[in-house]
XYZ file of C-alpha atoms in Angstrom:
564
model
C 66.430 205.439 33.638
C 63.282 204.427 31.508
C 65.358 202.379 28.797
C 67.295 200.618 32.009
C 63.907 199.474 33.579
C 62.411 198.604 30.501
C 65.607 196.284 29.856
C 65.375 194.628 32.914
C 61.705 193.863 32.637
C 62.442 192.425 29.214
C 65.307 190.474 31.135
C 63.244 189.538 33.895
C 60.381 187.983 31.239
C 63.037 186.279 29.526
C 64.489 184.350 32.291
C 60.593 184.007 33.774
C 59.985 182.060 30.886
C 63.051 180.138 30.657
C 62.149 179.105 34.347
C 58.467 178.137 33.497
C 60.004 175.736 30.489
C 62.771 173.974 32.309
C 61.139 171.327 33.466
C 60.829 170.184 29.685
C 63.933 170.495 29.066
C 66.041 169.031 31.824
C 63.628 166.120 32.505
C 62.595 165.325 29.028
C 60.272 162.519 28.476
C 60.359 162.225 32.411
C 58.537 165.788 32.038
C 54.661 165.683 33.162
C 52.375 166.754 30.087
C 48.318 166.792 30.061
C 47.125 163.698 27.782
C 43.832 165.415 26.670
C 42.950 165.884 23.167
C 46.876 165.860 22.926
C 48.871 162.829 23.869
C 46.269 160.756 23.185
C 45.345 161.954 19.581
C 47.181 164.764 18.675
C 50.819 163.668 18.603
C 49.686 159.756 17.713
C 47.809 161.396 14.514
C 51.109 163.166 13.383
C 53.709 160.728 14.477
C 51.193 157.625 12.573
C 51.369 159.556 9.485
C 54.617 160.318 9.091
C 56.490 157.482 10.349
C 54.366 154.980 8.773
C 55.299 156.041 4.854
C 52.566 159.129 4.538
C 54.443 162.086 5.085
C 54.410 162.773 1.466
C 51.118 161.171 0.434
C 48.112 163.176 -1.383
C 45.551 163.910 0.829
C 43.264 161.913 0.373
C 45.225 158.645 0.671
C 44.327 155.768 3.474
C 45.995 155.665 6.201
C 45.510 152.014 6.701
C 46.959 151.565 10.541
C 44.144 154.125 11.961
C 40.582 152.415 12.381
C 40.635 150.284 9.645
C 41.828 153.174 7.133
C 40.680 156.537 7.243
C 42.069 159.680 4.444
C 45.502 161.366 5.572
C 43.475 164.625 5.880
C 41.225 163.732 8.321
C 44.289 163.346 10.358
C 46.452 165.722 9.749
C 47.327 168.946 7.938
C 50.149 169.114 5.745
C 50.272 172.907 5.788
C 50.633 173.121 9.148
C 53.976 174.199 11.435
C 53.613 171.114 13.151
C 53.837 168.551 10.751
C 56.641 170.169 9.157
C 58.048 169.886 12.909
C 57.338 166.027 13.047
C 58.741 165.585 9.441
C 62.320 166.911 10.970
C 62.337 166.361 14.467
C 61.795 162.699 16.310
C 58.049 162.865 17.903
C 58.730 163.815 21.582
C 61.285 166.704 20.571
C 58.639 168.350 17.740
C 56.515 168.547 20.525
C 57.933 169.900 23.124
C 59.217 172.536 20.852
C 55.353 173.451 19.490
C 54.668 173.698 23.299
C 57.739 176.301 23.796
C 57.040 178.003 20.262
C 53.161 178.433 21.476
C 54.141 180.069 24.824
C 56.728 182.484 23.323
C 54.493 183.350 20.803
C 52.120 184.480 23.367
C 54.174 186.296 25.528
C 56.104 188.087 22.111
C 52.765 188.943 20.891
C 51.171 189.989 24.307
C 54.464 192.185 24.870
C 54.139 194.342 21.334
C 50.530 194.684 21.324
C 50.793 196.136 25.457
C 53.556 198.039 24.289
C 52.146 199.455 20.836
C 48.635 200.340 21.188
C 47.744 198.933 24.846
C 49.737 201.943 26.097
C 51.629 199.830 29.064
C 54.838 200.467 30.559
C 56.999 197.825 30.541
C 56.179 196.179 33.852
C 52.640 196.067 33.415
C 53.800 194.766 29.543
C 55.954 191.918 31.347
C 52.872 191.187 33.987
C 50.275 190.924 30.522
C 52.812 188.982 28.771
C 53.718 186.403 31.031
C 50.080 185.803 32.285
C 48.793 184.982 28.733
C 52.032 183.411 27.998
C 51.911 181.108 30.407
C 48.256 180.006 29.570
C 47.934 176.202 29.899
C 47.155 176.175 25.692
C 46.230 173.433 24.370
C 48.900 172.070 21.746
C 46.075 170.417 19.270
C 45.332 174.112 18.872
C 48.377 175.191 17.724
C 48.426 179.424 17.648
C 44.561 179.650 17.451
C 44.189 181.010 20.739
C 48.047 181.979 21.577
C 48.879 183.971 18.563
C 45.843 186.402 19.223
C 48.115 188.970 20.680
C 50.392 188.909 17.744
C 47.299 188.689 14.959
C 45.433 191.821 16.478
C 49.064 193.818 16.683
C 49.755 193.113 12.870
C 45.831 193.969 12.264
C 45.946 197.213 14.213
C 49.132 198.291 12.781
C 47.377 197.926 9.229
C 44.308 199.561 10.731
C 46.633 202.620 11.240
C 47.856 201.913 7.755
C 51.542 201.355 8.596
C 53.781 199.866 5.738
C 55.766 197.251 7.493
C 56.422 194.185 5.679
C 56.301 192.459 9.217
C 52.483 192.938 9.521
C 51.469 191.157 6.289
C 54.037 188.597 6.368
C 52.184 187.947 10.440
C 48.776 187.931 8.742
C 49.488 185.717 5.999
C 51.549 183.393 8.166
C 49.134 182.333 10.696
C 46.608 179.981 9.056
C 49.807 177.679 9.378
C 49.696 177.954 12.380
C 46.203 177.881 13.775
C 43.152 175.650 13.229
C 40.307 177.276 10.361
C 37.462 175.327 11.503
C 38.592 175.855 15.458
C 39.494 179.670 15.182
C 39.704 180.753 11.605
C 36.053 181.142 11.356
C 35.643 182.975 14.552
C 38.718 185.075 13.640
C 37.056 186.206 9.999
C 34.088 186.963 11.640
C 36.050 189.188 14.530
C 37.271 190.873 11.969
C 33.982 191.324 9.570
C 32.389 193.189 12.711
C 35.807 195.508 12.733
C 35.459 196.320 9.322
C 31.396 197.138 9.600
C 32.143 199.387 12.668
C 35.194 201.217 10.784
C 32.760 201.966 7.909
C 30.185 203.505 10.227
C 32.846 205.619 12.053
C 33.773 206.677 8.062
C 37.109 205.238 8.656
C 39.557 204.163 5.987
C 38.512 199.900 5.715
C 41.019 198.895 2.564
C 44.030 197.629 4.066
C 41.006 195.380 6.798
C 39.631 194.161 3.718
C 42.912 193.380 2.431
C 44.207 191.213 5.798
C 40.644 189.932 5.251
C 41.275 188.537 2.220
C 44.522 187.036 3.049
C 43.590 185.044 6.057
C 40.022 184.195 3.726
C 42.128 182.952 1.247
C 44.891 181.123 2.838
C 43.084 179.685 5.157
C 41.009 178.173 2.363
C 44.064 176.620 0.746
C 45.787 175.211 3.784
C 41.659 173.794 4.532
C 40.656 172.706 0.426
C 40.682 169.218 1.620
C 38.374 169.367 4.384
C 36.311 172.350 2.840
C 35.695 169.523 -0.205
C 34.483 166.712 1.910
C 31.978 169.582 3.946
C 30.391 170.732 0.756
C 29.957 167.217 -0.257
C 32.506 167.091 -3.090
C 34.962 164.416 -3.272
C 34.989 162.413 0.276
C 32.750 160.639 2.633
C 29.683 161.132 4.640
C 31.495 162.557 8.048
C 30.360 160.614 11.602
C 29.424 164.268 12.673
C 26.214 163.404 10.276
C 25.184 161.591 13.498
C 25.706 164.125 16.325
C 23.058 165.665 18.583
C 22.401 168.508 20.295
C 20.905 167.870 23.843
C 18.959 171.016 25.824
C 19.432 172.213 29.459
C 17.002 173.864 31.541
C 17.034 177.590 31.700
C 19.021 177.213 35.130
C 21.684 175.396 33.871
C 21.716 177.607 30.616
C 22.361 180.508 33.506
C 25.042 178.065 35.362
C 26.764 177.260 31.559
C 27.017 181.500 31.477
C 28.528 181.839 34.944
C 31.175 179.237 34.175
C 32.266 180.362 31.407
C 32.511 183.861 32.860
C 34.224 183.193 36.439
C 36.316 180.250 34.564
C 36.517 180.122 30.833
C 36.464 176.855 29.291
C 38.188 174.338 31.504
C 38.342 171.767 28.627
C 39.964 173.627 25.631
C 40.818 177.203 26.987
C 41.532 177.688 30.046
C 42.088 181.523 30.498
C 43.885 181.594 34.633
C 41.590 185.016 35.117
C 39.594 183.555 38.319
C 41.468 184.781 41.423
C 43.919 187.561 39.833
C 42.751 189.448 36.529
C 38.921 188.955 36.997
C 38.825 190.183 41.152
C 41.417 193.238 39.858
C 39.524 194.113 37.196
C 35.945 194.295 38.571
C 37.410 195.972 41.291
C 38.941 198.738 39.823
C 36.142 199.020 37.788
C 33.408 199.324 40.174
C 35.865 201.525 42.193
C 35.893 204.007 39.283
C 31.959 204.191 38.751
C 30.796 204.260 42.361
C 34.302 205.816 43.921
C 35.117 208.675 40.909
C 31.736 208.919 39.309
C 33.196 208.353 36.172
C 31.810 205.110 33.317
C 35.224 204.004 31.487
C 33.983 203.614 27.920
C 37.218 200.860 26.866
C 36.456 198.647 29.974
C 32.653 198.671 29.480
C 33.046 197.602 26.127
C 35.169 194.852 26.894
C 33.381 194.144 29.280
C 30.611 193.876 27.651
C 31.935 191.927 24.946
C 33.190 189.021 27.632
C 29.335 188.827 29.277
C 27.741 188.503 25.471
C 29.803 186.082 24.743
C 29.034 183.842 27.709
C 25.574 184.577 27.535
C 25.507 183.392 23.647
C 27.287 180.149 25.009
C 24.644 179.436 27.346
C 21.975 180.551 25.219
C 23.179 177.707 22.986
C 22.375 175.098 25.327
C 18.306 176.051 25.299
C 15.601 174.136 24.262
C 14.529 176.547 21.015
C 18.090 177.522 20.382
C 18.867 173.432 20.330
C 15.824 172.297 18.319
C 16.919 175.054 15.803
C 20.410 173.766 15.570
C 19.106 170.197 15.275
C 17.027 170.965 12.073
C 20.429 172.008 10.616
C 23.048 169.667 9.951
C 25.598 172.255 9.634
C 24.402 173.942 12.870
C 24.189 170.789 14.492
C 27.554 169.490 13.318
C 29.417 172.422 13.959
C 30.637 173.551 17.418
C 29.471 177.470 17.873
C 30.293 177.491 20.964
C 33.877 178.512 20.039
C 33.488 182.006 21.146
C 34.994 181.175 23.815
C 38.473 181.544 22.456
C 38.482 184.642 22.663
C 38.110 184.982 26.225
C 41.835 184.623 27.375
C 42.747 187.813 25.220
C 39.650 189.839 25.889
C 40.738 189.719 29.815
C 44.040 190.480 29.367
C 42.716 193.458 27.544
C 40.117 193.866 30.116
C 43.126 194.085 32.378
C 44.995 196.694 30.676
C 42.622 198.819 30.687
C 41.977 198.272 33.969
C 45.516 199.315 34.695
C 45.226 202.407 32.992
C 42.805 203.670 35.604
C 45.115 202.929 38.197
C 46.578 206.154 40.431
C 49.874 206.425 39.035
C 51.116 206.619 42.388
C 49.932 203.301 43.417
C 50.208 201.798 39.818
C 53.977 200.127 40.067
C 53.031 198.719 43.047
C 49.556 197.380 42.279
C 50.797 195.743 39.439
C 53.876 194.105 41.188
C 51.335 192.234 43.603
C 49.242 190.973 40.567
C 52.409 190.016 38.977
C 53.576 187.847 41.795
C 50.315 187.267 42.693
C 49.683 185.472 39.107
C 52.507 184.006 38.433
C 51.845 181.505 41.450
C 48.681 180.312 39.242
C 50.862 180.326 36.410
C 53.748 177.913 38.069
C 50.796 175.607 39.556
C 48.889 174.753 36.439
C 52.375 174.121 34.740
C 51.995 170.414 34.597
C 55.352 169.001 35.667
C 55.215 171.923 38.651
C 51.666 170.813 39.479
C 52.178 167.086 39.330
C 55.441 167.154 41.678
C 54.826 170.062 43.900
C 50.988 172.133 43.940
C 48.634 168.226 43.445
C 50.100 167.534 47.049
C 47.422 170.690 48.012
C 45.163 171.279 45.099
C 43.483 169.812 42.804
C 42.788 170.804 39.362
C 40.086 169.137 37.361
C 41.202 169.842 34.105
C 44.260 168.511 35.241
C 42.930 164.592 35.689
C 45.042 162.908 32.826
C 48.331 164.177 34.172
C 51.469 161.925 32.981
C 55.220 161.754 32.186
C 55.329 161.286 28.539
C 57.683 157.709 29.242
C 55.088 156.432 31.400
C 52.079 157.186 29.266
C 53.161 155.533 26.087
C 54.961 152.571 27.971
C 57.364 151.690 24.888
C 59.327 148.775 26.737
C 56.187 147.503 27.716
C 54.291 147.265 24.025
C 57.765 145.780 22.535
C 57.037 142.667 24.806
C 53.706 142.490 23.588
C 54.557 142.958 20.422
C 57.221 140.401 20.810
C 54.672 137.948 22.535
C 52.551 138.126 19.746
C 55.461 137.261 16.808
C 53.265 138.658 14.133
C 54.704 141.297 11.506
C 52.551 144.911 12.922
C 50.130 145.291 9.865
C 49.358 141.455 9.497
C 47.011 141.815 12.381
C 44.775 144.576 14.371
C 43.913 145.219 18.253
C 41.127 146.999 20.031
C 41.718 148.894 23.040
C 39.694 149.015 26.643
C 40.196 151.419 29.465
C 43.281 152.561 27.582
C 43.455 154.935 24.525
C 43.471 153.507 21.685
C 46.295 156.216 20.590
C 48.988 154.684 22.565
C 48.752 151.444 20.793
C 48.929 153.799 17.718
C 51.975 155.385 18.989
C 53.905 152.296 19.265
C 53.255 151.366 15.733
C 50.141 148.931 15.995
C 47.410 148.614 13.920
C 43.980 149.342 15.111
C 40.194 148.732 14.680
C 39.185 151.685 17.147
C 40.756 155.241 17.595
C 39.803 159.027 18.231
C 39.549 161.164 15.314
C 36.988 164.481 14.950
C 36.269 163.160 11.262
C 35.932 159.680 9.629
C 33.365 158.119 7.953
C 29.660 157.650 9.161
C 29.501 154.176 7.490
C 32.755 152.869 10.110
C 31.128 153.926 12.906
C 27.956 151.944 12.289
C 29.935 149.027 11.249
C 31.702 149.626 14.835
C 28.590 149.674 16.798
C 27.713 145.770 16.968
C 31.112 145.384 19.025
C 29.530 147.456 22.320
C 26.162 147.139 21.175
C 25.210 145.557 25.028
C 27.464 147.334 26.507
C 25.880 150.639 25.195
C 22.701 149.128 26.751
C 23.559 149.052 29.822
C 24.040 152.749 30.549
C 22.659 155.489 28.856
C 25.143 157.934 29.020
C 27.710 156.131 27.193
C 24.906 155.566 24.693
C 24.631 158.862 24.183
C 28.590 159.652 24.416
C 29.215 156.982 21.267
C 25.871 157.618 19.430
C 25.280 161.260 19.392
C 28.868 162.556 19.478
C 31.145 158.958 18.626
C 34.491 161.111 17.787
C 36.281 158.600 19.882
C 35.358 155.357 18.339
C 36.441 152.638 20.890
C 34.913 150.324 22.888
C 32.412 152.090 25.593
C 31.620 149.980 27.954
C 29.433 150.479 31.413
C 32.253 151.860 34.409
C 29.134 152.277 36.571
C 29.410 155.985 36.567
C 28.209 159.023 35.625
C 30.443 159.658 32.682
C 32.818 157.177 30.284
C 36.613 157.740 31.653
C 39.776 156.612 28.923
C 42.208 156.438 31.272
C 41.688 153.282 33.403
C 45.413 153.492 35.375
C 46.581 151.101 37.860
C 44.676 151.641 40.766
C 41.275 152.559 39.076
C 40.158 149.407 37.329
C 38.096 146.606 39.753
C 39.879 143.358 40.383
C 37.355 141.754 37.214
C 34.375 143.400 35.801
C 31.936 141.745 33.641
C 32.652 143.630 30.231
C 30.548 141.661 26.941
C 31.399 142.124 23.788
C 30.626 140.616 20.334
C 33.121 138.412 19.449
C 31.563 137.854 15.490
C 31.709 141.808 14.883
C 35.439 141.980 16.208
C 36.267 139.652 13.834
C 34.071 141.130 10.993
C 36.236 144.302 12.243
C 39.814 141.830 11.466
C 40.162 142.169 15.354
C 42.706 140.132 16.607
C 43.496 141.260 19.755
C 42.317 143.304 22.399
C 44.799 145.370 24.648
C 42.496 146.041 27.962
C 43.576 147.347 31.589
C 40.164 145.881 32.748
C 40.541 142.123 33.740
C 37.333 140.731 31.814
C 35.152 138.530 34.368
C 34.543 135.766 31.688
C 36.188 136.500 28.301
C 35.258 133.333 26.679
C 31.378 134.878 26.281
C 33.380 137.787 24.063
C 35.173 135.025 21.846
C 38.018 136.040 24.050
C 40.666 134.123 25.489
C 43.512 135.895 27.792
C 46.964 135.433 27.444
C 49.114 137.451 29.086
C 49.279 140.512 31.616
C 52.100 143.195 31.248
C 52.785 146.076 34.015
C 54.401 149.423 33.515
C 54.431 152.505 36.182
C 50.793 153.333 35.177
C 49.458 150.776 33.491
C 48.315 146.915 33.927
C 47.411 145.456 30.442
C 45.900 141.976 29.926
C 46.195 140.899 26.090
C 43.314 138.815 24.829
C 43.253 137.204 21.817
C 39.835 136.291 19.225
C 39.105 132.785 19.692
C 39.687 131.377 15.767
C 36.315 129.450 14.932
């Protein structure tokens, strides 16, 4: 009777998941996808690169289309699973397969470490599993935070000194398959503390050293590129030279905690644990320490671990911790922050052991409610699901640059400007406002502007002059371009609090007084500039309009450099 349920639970996740995914695969590029940090870099980085002649380039060759011409590596990474995936697979169909391949991963992994040493049954396996599974995961980050399950199964099975060939070939896999300077770091270090805490508990630490050294090394050979241009080898001073740390008061240090706590990080990570896992788990625990008298060690610990964490994140954002990090390029550069990736996994373990201290008699039941209960979440922050049934009655704010993937890179719209300019693409360059620069990318234009976490100090300066009074006229955007600048395009004053990319139909004003330098777009080999804003009076930007194209989401005007 055991073996039967546990077959239909692994049923049941199976067609779950096959359910959560359809959307993707019976709409297709009709299919609603979250631009950020993916469509609008990500896939344009990857698709650029190999579909423009670079797939097989050294590293360290220009990529001439992107900004002017930045190194391949900077853009991509050969070693990794998805630009093999690009290199075989048209652009929308490599992604959409990374998303599925993330997701599966997740659940697989979640499943076999629940099952192996979480000590679930197999419903409360399929609940973990398809919670962390369906995590919204952001694609740009590959396995980094999805393939945790699967990375801390193959490590505990070599903790407990098993011989499978499956563990090592797990370990040794996954730098392809996860970012070094996103995770890989935070991972090595995870796994330093393991080792110092086997040692003290006069456990056995050789085959920890040894997976260790694997991820260490490999992760260093998939990263020599990057690693070179950090220690100041062959390369180029990096824009992150420029960036700035900014303090918070002490209240907002405590606010930074409690978000990251009740929420996670609703940029990069976000974990679903608000209203299900979190409420469940603090729950039963406080029911077990006031209720049965009793402090369970596991939870505490994890606990524990979750708080720290969120504490060290705020603790980041004060004044001393900030001036110290300022003094230090590397600590300045470098986002330390990235704790936080941890903090999808360490709740799902958090709720496992939470489970455990469940009466068995109420336990199948319990865990059906959260099941269902979760799921729901699940289903509404799937994009397509959220976009065509949930936005009607919530709203999710990391959810803001929601789009089909047709309507987002317009393709029949940029062949008819393409086609309305006559010009070979390469024998000219365009500049992008209110829209990403990435979808002009996309469609095989060359660019002066673009978003990219590393190219070369001395392009950004040489970019500045082109928004130099537009910077002036609000000081956040100021700030946004000089003290972070990772998206190099043309800032300009939105009258609001923050700089938005995504000007869709709808959004822009009917004209807006936008002034740019018309002698640095030039020194730039500008020729064009592809804007959703309608620019009150172009001519004092050596601009001159000459067209306006529609598509569902977007209304372009095309400008041209006035030839002197």
């Amino acid at each position: 009777m055991k073996a039967k349920y546990q077959q239909f639970h692994s049923i049941g996740v199976v067609l779950i998941f096959c359910l959560y995914h359809l959307p993707g695969l019976l709409l297709g590029t009709k299919a609603y996808f979250n631009a950020f940090d993916s469509l609008d870099s990500y896939v344009v980085w990857y698709r650029m690169v190999v579909q423009q002649g670079y797939a097989w380039a050294p590293s360290y060759t220009i990529v001439e289309p992107f900004m002017g011409g930045v190194p391949k590596f900077t853009l991509v990474s050969t070693y990794n699973f998805y630009y093999w995936l690009n290199l075989f697979l048209p652009t929308f169909e490599a992604y959409q397969l990374l998303i599925v391949f993330i997701s599966a991963v997740g659940v697989l992994g979640m499943w076999l470490l629940s099952r192996r040493h979480l000590g679930m049954d197999s419903l409360s396996a399929a609940f973990l599993s398809l919670s962390f599974g369906f995590t919204p995961f952001l694609p740009t980050w590959g396995l980094s935070i999805a393939g945790q399950p699967l990375l801390l199964y193959a490590i505990l099975n070599v903790r407990k000194k098993e011989k499978g060939v499956w563990n090592w070939l797990i370990i040794g896999a996954f730098p392809f398959f996860s970012n070094f300077q996103s995770a890989g770091v935070f991972f090595l270090f995870a796994l330093a503390i393991l080792i110092i805490y086997d040692s003290t508990q006069k456990r056995a630490v050789l085959p920890l050293i040894g997976a260790f050294a694997v991820l260490l090394v490999i992760y260093s050979v998939t990263k020599l590129d990057l690693l070179a241009n950090l220690l100041g080898g062959k390369g180029f001073v990096s824009h992150r030279m420029d960036i700035l740390r900014f303090s918070t008061s002490l209240l907002i240090c405590v606010k930074v905690m409690a978000r990251y706590f009740l929420l996670g990080n609703i940029d990069v990570a976000l974990s679903l644990h608000t209203f299900i896992l979190l409420p469940f788990v603090l729950g039963t625990y406080c029911y077990h320490v006031f209720k049965v008298r009793s402090i369970p060690f596991g939870l505490t610990a994890t606990l524990g671990i979750i708080v720290l964490i969120c504490i060290y994140i705020g603790a980041l954002q004060w004044d001393p911790v900030v001036n110290l990090r300022n003094q230090s390029d590397l600590l300045r550069m470098y986002s330390m922050e990235r704790f936080h990736i941890f903090l999808q996994l360490l709740w799902h373990l958090a709720t496992a052991q939470a489970i455990l201290l469940l009466p068995v008699v109420r336990k199948k039941l319990i865990v059906s409610v959260l099941l269902v209960g979760q799921l729901a979440i699940c289903f509404a922050y799937q994009p397509t699901y959220y976009a065509m049934f949930f936005s009607k009655w919530i709203k999710i704010q990391a959810y803001h640059y929601i789009f089909t993937y047709r309507d987002y890179y317009a393709e029949g719209m940029f062949e008819k400007i393409k086609t309305l300019i006559g010009k070979p693409v390469g024998t000219y360059r365009v500049a992008s406002i209110g829209i990403p620069p990435g979808i002009a990318q996309y469609n095989g234009l060359w660019t002066i502007d673009g978003y990219s976490s590393n190219y070369p100090l001395s392009y950004k300066k040489a970019f500045r002059p082109i928004i130099e009074k537009e910077l002036e006229k609000n000081e956040i955007n100021k700030g946004f371009f000089d003290y972070w600048g990772s998206q190099c395009l043309i800032v300009y004053d939105q009258g609001t609090g923050y700089f938005d990319t995504h000007m869709t139909k709808g959004l822009a004003p009917e004209k807006r007084d936008i002034v740019l330098s018309g002698p640095a777009l030039r020194q730039m080999h500008c020729d064009y500039i592809i804007s959703t804003e309608t620019i009150a009076y172009p001519e004092k930007s050596g601009l001159k309009k000459i067209a306006a194209f529609d598509s569902p989401i977007w209304h372009i005007n095309l400008y041209s450099l006035i030839t002197k």
